[in-house]
Amino acid sequence: MTTPITATEIHLASRPHGVPTLANFSTVDTELPDPGPGEMLVRNLVMSVDPYMRGRMSDRKSYTAPYEVGKVMDGGAIGEVLVANTERFKPGDVVLHSRGWRSHAVLPAAQAAKLDPDAAPLTTYLGVLGMPGLTAYAGLLRIAEFKPGDVVFVSGAAGAVGSVVGQLARLKGAKRVIGSAGSAAKVRHLLDNLGFDAAFNYKDGPVAEQLAAAAPDGIDVYFDNVGGEHLEAAIGAANLHGRIAICGLISQYSATEPPPGPRNMFQVLAQRLTIRGFLVGDHSDLREQFVAEVAPLVKSGKLRYEETIVEGLANAPQAFLDLLAGRNTGKMLVRL
């Protein structure tokens, strides 16, 4: 490059105690080095904020490394190649990569995947056709071993993952699909737009009572994005040989003390339940099958998706805080 590129980056300024605030983030301008052999310079177009990022803000043992204080954060992003020192890409290509939370990035070409802007809207590769969609697909079909006729309960059902879980279950022959969400508007969205058979606002009363009313014959599958009270309620409502897929525990991510476990674990024994946690990265072998099956459903409108798009990198921290507070419908994205 003849002219140095200055990237605007969002750094982790401090580790949060409890619920994160804007004070935990800082905006920093950084001059980027020239791409080396096999590397390329990318200008980011859109980036993702995801619940798992809350765990990475804390310095505790987890399934992925924590963000470093004073360093740029990262996450899924889509960008345009500006300079390519590789035969794999050329300037103008659009790529999916993991160097979000910044305006520009220099990265190894091996860590990016080329996208076809004409095949589907670019944002879908961060949502319904990306990591959240694959999470829903793997969790429902492989982890929860869904079968036609199951009664399925999904928490966080209006989010990027939960909304796909519920629709896939319906399209694949579920007897009944039930969702929980955090507002009356989201409940209406689940019922009117996504085809859920029943839905409730978990803020309206005890989850166990609302779930019992929505699933009088019990549930066979629970897809958990929330944990806590929802998990306890699902264990209590589970039928014999019920299956529970633990995808996320967003209700506990900002807890300052260890949360109490479900108080009804005896039901796991009595009902011979299967409870299994999973990470989407362990199921990348399903990606081609997932895209081949789900992309046509999205294109035809049989599987709907929603996006909440925030404009501007400077607003990424607030978008992340809004995600944790449940102020999004569908996938939360930041357009740079």
XYZ file of C-alpha atoms in Angstrom:
336
model
C 0.000 0.000 0.000
C 1.301 3.446 -0.812
C -0.970 5.240 1.659
C -1.255 3.901 5.229
C -4.760 2.880 6.281
C -6.053 4.059 9.642
C -8.658 1.737 11.117
C -11.196 2.736 13.717
C -11.444 -0.037 16.319
C -13.627 -0.789 19.328
C -11.479 -1.926 22.256
C -12.380 -3.546 25.554
C -11.546 -0.727 27.963
C -12.333 -2.634 31.171
C -13.973 -5.833 32.301
C -17.600 -5.421 33.390
C -18.901 -6.413 36.783
C -22.466 -7.457 36.200
C -24.250 -5.862 33.262
C -21.812 -4.171 30.843
C -21.961 -0.435 30.224
C -20.593 1.884 27.557
C -17.694 2.656 29.906
C -16.358 -0.862 29.223
C -15.639 0.122 25.591
C -13.321 2.620 23.939
C -12.878 3.800 20.354
C -9.304 3.857 19.056
C -7.755 4.799 15.704
C -4.928 2.470 14.667
C -2.593 2.600 11.660
C -2.602 -0.809 9.994
C 0.480 -2.575 8.642
C 0.728 -3.509 4.981
C -0.661 -6.973 4.232
C 2.098 -9.575 4.144
C 2.312 -12.633 1.879
C -0.981 -14.542 1.964
C -2.734 -11.657 3.680
C -5.277 -9.067 2.588
C -6.760 -5.764 3.635
C -10.536 -5.731 4.094
C -12.942 -2.832 4.612
C -15.774 -4.027 6.799
C -19.337 -3.472 5.607
C -21.394 -5.087 8.369
C -20.581 -6.812 11.664
C -22.363 -9.026 14.129
C -22.916 -8.654 17.855
C -23.757 -11.902 19.650
C -24.601 -12.968 23.210
C -21.483 -15.155 23.538
C -19.378 -11.995 23.413
C -20.488 -11.148 26.956
C -18.600 -14.185 28.235
C -15.463 -13.108 26.405
C -15.527 -9.763 28.218
C -14.842 -11.575 31.499
C -11.508 -13.088 32.453
C -12.725 -16.559 33.318
C -12.239 -20.009 31.921
C -14.600 -20.692 29.059
C -14.767 -22.421 25.706
C -13.102 -19.494 23.956
C -10.379 -17.037 24.898
C -11.428 -13.833 26.670
C -11.002 -10.459 25.040
C -7.886 -8.632 26.250
C -8.306 -5.323 28.038
C -6.912 -2.527 25.898
C -7.098 -4.611 22.716
C -9.554 -4.648 19.837
C -12.488 -7.040 20.134
C -13.488 -9.390 17.332
C -16.481 -11.232 15.920
C -18.206 -12.117 12.685
C -18.087 -9.556 9.889
C -18.487 -9.150 6.152
C -16.113 -6.930 4.224
C -14.809 -5.918 0.825
C -11.258 -6.846 -0.141
C -9.164 -3.731 -0.894
C -5.700 -5.306 -1.243
C -4.971 -9.005 -1.722
C -1.507 -10.577 -1.512
C -2.974 -13.949 -2.375
C -4.351 -15.797 -5.376
C -7.478 -16.806 -3.447
C -9.045 -13.331 -3.547
C -8.923 -10.158 -5.562
C -9.886 -6.541 -4.810
C -13.646 -6.148 -4.869
C -14.395 -9.626 -3.525
C -16.790 -9.777 -0.586
C -15.716 -12.062 2.254
C -16.922 -13.434 5.569
C -14.359 -13.332 8.401
C -13.977 -12.909 12.163
C -12.306 -9.483 12.450
C -15.330 -7.413 13.333
C -15.485 -4.471 15.753
C -13.267 -2.403 13.405
C -13.572 -0.476 10.167
C -10.670 -2.224 8.389
C -8.702 -5.384 9.040
C -5.540 -7.072 7.803
C -5.976 -10.834 8.010
C -4.729 -14.102 6.522
C -6.675 -15.045 3.413
C -7.072 -18.554 4.863
C -9.294 -17.086 7.565
C -11.893 -15.692 5.142
C -14.568 -17.181 2.916
C -15.748 -15.645 -0.345
C -19.431 -14.726 -0.582
C -21.706 -14.380 -3.572
C -23.613 -11.086 -3.151
C -26.155 -12.216 -5.758
C -27.029 -15.521 -4.071
C -28.595 -13.982 -0.965
C -28.583 -10.671 0.917
C -25.141 -10.287 2.476
C -26.519 -9.851 5.988
C -28.027 -13.344 5.908
C -24.512 -14.821 6.031
C -24.219 -13.428 9.568
C -27.724 -14.540 10.503
C -30.175 -17.031 9.104
C -27.634 -18.583 6.678
C -24.671 -18.087 8.993
C -23.627 -19.065 12.492
C -27.036 -18.469 14.161
C -28.881 -20.472 11.511
C -26.428 -23.364 11.710
C -26.701 -23.254 15.507
C -30.463 -23.662 15.253
C -30.188 -26.445 12.683
C -27.562 -28.478 14.541
C -29.171 -27.967 17.926
C -32.655 -28.979 16.888
C -31.844 -31.875 14.572
C -28.605 -33.346 15.914
C -28.537 -32.426 19.603
C -32.259 -32.520 20.442
C -32.889 -35.303 17.902
C -36.145 -33.719 16.766
C -38.691 -35.973 15.155
C -42.105 -35.242 13.588
C -44.862 -35.087 16.169
C -42.671 -33.568 18.889
C -43.920 -30.708 21.030
C -41.116 -28.129 20.951
C -40.476 -25.256 23.364
C -37.953 -22.524 22.482
C -36.763 -19.751 24.805
C -35.455 -16.520 23.326
C -37.718 -17.465 20.446
C -37.714 -14.077 18.706
C -33.922 -13.965 18.495
C -31.672 -14.946 15.609
C -31.336 -18.580 16.743
C -34.667 -19.208 18.418
C -36.736 -17.897 15.524
C -35.068 -20.367 13.146
C -35.477 -23.254 15.602
C -39.206 -22.703 15.882
C -39.772 -22.368 12.161
C -37.662 -25.425 11.314
C -39.577 -27.480 13.860
C -42.868 -26.352 12.341
C -41.723 -27.050 8.778
C -40.475 -30.504 9.788
C -43.751 -31.610 11.338
C -43.775 -30.619 14.994
C -47.082 -31.281 16.712
C -46.862 -27.961 18.536
C -44.251 -25.166 18.692
C -44.158 -22.871 21.724
C -41.951 -19.841 22.226
C -41.123 -17.412 24.982
C -40.044 -13.834 24.410
C -39.647 -10.622 26.359
C -42.379 -8.332 25.033
C -45.945 -8.384 23.780
C -44.734 -7.245 20.341
C -42.351 -10.193 20.092
C -45.083 -12.599 21.156
C -47.320 -11.267 18.371
C -44.422 -11.639 15.932
C -43.988 -15.307 16.865
C -47.682 -16.018 16.452
C -48.563 -13.829 13.469
C -45.390 -13.981 11.384
C -43.394 -17.074 12.313
C -46.167 -19.622 12.717
C -45.675 -20.566 16.371
C -48.702 -22.346 17.841
C -48.356 -20.627 21.215
C -46.145 -17.962 22.726
C -45.911 -16.003 25.951
C -44.083 -13.062 27.496
C -41.935 -14.466 30.278
C -42.232 -11.147 32.119
C -45.997 -11.636 32.532
C -45.727 -14.330 35.210
C -43.942 -17.509 36.298
C -42.542 -19.316 33.283
C -43.629 -22.717 34.602
C -47.261 -21.592 34.828
C -47.279 -20.015 31.377
C -45.552 -23.029 29.837
C -48.029 -25.427 31.447
C -50.901 -23.450 29.937
C -49.264 -23.410 26.504
C -48.266 -27.097 26.608
C -50.955 -28.964 28.567
C -49.635 -32.301 27.293
C -46.010 -31.501 28.137
C -43.023 -30.948 25.850
C -40.690 -33.346 24.061
C -37.934 -30.908 23.081
C -36.642 -27.770 24.772
C -34.151 -25.532 22.960
C -32.579 -23.359 25.639
C -31.164 -19.921 24.874
C -31.868 -18.465 28.316
C -31.279 -20.856 31.234
C -32.398 -20.134 34.778
C -36.150 -20.137 35.358
C -36.799 -21.257 31.784
C -34.651 -24.370 32.166
C -36.330 -25.325 35.427
C -39.755 -24.864 33.840
C -38.798 -26.983 30.841
C -37.512 -29.805 33.046
C -40.811 -29.724 34.911
C -42.842 -29.866 31.686
C -40.757 -32.492 29.888
C -42.374 -35.735 28.829
C -40.788 -39.158 29.153
C -37.478 -39.276 27.269
C -37.607 -35.539 26.607
C -34.527 -33.879 25.104
C -33.049 -30.550 26.114
C -30.441 -28.766 23.977
C -28.495 -26.101 25.884
C -27.422 -23.448 23.394
C -27.117 -20.350 25.581
C -27.744 -19.071 29.106
C -28.192 -15.371 28.481
C -30.064 -14.821 31.745
C -26.866 -15.736 33.618
C -24.125 -14.069 31.558
C -23.952 -10.953 33.710
C -24.630 -12.626 37.067
C -22.313 -11.448 39.855
C -22.908 -14.570 41.948
C -23.313 -18.218 40.924
C -26.966 -18.671 39.936
C -28.965 -21.414 41.637
C -29.381 -24.592 39.647
C -32.780 -26.020 38.680
C -34.493 -27.254 41.840
C -36.277 -30.114 40.092
C -33.376 -32.222 38.863
C -35.146 -35.340 40.148
C -37.353 -35.008 37.069
C -34.305 -35.655 34.904
C -34.124 -39.098 36.471
C -37.845 -39.760 36.709
C -38.552 -38.771 33.096
C -35.250 -40.156 31.752
C -34.396 -36.828 30.171
C -31.392 -36.048 28.003
C -29.742 -32.662 28.610
C -26.866 -31.790 26.309
C -24.933 -28.602 25.798
C -23.355 -27.822 22.449
C -21.222 -25.327 20.547
C -21.876 -24.648 16.900
C -18.173 -24.946 16.077
C -18.365 -28.659 16.778
C -20.897 -29.142 13.991
C -19.288 -27.467 10.987
C -19.660 -30.740 9.103
C -23.362 -29.914 8.787
C -22.767 -26.574 7.048
C -23.218 -27.713 3.444
C -26.301 -29.759 4.317
C -27.691 -26.830 6.307
C -27.213 -24.281 3.512
C -28.563 -26.653 0.876
C -31.722 -27.224 2.897
C -32.335 -23.828 4.475
C -31.309 -21.398 1.707
C -34.219 -22.443 -0.555
C -36.621 -22.090 2.386
C -35.380 -18.555 2.970
C -35.528 -17.661 -0.729
C -39.081 -18.955 -1.054
C -40.256 -17.160 2.073
C -41.177 -20.381 3.852
C -38.618 -19.550 6.532
C -38.706 -15.908 7.535
C -35.972 -13.914 9.192
C -35.794 -10.545 10.888
C -32.842 -8.223 11.360
C -32.274 -5.296 13.677
C -29.646 -3.120 11.989
C -27.807 -0.338 13.801
C -25.919 2.228 11.704
C -22.299 3.108 12.410
C -19.347 1.416 14.101
C -19.486 4.005 16.890
C -22.874 2.586 17.869
C -21.686 -1.034 18.055
C -21.257 -1.010 21.867
C -24.808 0.262 22.355
C -26.099 -2.299 19.874
C -24.409 -5.016 21.939
C -25.921 -3.701 25.171
C -29.333 -3.564 23.507
C -28.892 -7.181 22.391
C -28.210 -8.295 25.958
C -31.294 -6.380 27.090
C -33.455 -8.076 24.452
C -34.198 -4.934 22.447
C -33.651 -6.669 19.113
C -35.915 -8.808 16.974
C -34.017 -11.433 15.007
C -30.351 -10.888 14.238
C -28.633 -7.804 15.638
C -26.194 -6.288 13.149
C -24.129 -3.125 12.825
C -23.692 -1.587 9.384
C -20.434 0.332 9.062
